PDB file of C-alpha atoms in Angstrom:
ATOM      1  CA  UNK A 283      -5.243  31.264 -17.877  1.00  0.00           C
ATOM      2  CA  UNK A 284      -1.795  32.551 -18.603  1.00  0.00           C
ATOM      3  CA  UNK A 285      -1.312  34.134 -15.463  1.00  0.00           C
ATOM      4  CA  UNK A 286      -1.879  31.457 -13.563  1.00  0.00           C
ATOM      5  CA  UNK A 287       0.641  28.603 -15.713  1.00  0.00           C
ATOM      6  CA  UNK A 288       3.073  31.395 -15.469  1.00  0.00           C
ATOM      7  CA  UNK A 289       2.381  31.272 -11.543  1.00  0.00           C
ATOM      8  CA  UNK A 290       2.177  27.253 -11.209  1.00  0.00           C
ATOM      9  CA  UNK A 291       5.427  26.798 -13.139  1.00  0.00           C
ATOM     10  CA  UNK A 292       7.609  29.268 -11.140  1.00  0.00           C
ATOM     11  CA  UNK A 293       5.902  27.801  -8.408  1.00  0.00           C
ATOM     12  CA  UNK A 294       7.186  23.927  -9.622  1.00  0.00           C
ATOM     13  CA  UNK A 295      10.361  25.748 -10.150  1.00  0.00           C
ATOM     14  CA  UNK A 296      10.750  26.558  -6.389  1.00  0.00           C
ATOM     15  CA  UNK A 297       9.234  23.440  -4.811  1.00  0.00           C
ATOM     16  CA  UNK A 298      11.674  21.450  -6.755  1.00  0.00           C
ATOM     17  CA  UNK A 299      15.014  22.987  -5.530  1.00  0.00           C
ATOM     18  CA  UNK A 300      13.375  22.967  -2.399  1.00  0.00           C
ATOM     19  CA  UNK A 301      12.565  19.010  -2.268  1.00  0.00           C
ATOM     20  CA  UNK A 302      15.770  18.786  -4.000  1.00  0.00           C
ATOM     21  CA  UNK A 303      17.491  20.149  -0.703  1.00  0.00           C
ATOM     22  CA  UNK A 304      15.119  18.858   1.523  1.00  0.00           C
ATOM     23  CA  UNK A 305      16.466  15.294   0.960  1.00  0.00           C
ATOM     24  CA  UNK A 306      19.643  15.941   0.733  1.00  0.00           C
ATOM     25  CA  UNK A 307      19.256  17.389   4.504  1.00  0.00           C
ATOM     26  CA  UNK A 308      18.120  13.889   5.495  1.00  0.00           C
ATOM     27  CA  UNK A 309      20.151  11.665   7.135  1.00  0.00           C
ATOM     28  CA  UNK A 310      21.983   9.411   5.906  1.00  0.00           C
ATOM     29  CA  UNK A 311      20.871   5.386   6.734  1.00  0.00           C
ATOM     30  CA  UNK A 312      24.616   4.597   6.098  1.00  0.00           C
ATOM     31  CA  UNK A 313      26.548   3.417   2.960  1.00  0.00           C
ATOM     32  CA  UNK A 314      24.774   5.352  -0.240  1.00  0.00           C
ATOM     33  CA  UNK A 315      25.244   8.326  -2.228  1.00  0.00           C
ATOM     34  CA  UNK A 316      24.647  10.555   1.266  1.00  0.00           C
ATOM     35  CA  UNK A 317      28.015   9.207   2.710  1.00  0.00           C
ATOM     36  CA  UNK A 318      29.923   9.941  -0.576  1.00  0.00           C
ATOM     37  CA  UNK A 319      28.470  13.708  -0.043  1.00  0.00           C
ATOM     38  CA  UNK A 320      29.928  14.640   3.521  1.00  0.00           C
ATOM     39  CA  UNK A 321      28.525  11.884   5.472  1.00  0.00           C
ATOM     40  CA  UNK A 322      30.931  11.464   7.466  1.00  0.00           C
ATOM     41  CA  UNK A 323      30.567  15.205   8.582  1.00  0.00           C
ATOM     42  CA  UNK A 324      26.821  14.729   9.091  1.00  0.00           C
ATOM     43  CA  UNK A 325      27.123  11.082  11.460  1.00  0.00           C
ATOM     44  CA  UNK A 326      29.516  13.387  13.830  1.00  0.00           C
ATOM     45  CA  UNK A 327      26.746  16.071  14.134  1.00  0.00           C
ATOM     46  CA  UNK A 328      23.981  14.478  16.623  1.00  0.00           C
ATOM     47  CA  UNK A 329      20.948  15.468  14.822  1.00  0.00           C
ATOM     48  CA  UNK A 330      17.840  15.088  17.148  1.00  0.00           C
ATOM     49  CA  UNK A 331      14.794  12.970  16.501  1.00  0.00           C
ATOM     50  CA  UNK A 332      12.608  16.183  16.509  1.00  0.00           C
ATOM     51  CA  UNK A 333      14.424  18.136  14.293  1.00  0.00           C
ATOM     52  CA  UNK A 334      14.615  14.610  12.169  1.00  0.00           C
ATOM     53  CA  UNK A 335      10.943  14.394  11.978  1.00  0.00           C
ATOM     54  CA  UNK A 336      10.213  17.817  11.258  1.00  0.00           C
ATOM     55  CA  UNK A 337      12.401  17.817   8.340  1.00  0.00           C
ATOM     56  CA  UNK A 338      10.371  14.333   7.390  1.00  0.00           C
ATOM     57  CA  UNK A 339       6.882  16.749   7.919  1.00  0.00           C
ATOM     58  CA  UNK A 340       8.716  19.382   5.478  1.00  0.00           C
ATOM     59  CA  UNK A 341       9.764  17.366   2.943  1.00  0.00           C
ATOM     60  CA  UNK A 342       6.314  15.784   2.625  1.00  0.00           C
ATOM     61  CA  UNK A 343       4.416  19.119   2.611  1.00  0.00           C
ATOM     62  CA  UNK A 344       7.062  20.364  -0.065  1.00  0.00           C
ATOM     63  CA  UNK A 345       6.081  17.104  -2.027  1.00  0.00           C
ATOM     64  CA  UNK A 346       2.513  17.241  -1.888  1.00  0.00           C
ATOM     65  CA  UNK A 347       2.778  21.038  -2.938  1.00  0.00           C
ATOM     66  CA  UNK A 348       4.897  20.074  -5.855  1.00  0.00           C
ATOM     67  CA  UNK A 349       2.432  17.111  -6.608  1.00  0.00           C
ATOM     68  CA  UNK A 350      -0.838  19.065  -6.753  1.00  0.00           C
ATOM     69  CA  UNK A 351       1.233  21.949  -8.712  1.00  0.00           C
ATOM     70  CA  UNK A 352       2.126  19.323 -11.766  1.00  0.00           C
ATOM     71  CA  UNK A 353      -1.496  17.959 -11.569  1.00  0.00           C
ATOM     72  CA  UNK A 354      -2.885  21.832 -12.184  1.00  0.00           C
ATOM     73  CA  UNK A 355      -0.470  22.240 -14.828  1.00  0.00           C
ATOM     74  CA  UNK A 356      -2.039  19.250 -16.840  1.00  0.00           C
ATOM     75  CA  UNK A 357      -5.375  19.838 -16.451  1.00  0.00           C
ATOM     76  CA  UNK A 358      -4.508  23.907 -17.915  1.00  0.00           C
ATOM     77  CA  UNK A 359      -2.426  22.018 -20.367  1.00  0.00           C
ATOM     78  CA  UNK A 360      -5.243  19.759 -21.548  1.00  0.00           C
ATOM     79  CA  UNK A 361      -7.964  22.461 -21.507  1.00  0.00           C
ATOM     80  CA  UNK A 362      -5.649  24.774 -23.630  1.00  0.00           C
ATOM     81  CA  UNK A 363      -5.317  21.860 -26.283  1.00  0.00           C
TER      82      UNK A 363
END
């Protein structure tokens, strides 16, 4: 059972900084925290609307990866307690 915590959390560990820099490759919808960061470098690059949605069908694998990886570490969690 050890084994595979040790394997769930360095998996969370991963999936994080990778949702973490998933979103932060979005673009920006204009005005927030994303123009603050180099916005302004971003709206001069034409990003396509493919490479826009694939990045949406990335970050929302990444997500539901990171989701079902927190849900196994309860469940080992509870069962160890």
């Amino acid at each position: 059972m050890h084994v595979i915590q040790i394997i769930c959390q360095v998996l969370l560990v991963i999936t994080s900084l990778l949702l973490i820099l998933t979103i932060l490759m979005h673009k920006g919808k204009g005005g927030g925290l994303s123009d603050m960061f180099g916005g302004g470098f971003s709206s001069s690059v034409a990003s396509s609307g493919v490479a826009e949605r694939n990045l949406n069908r990335i970050t929302i694998a990444i997500a539901l990866i990171w989701a079902v990886v927190i849900v196994i570490l309860g469940i080992i969690t509870k069962l160890q307690y």
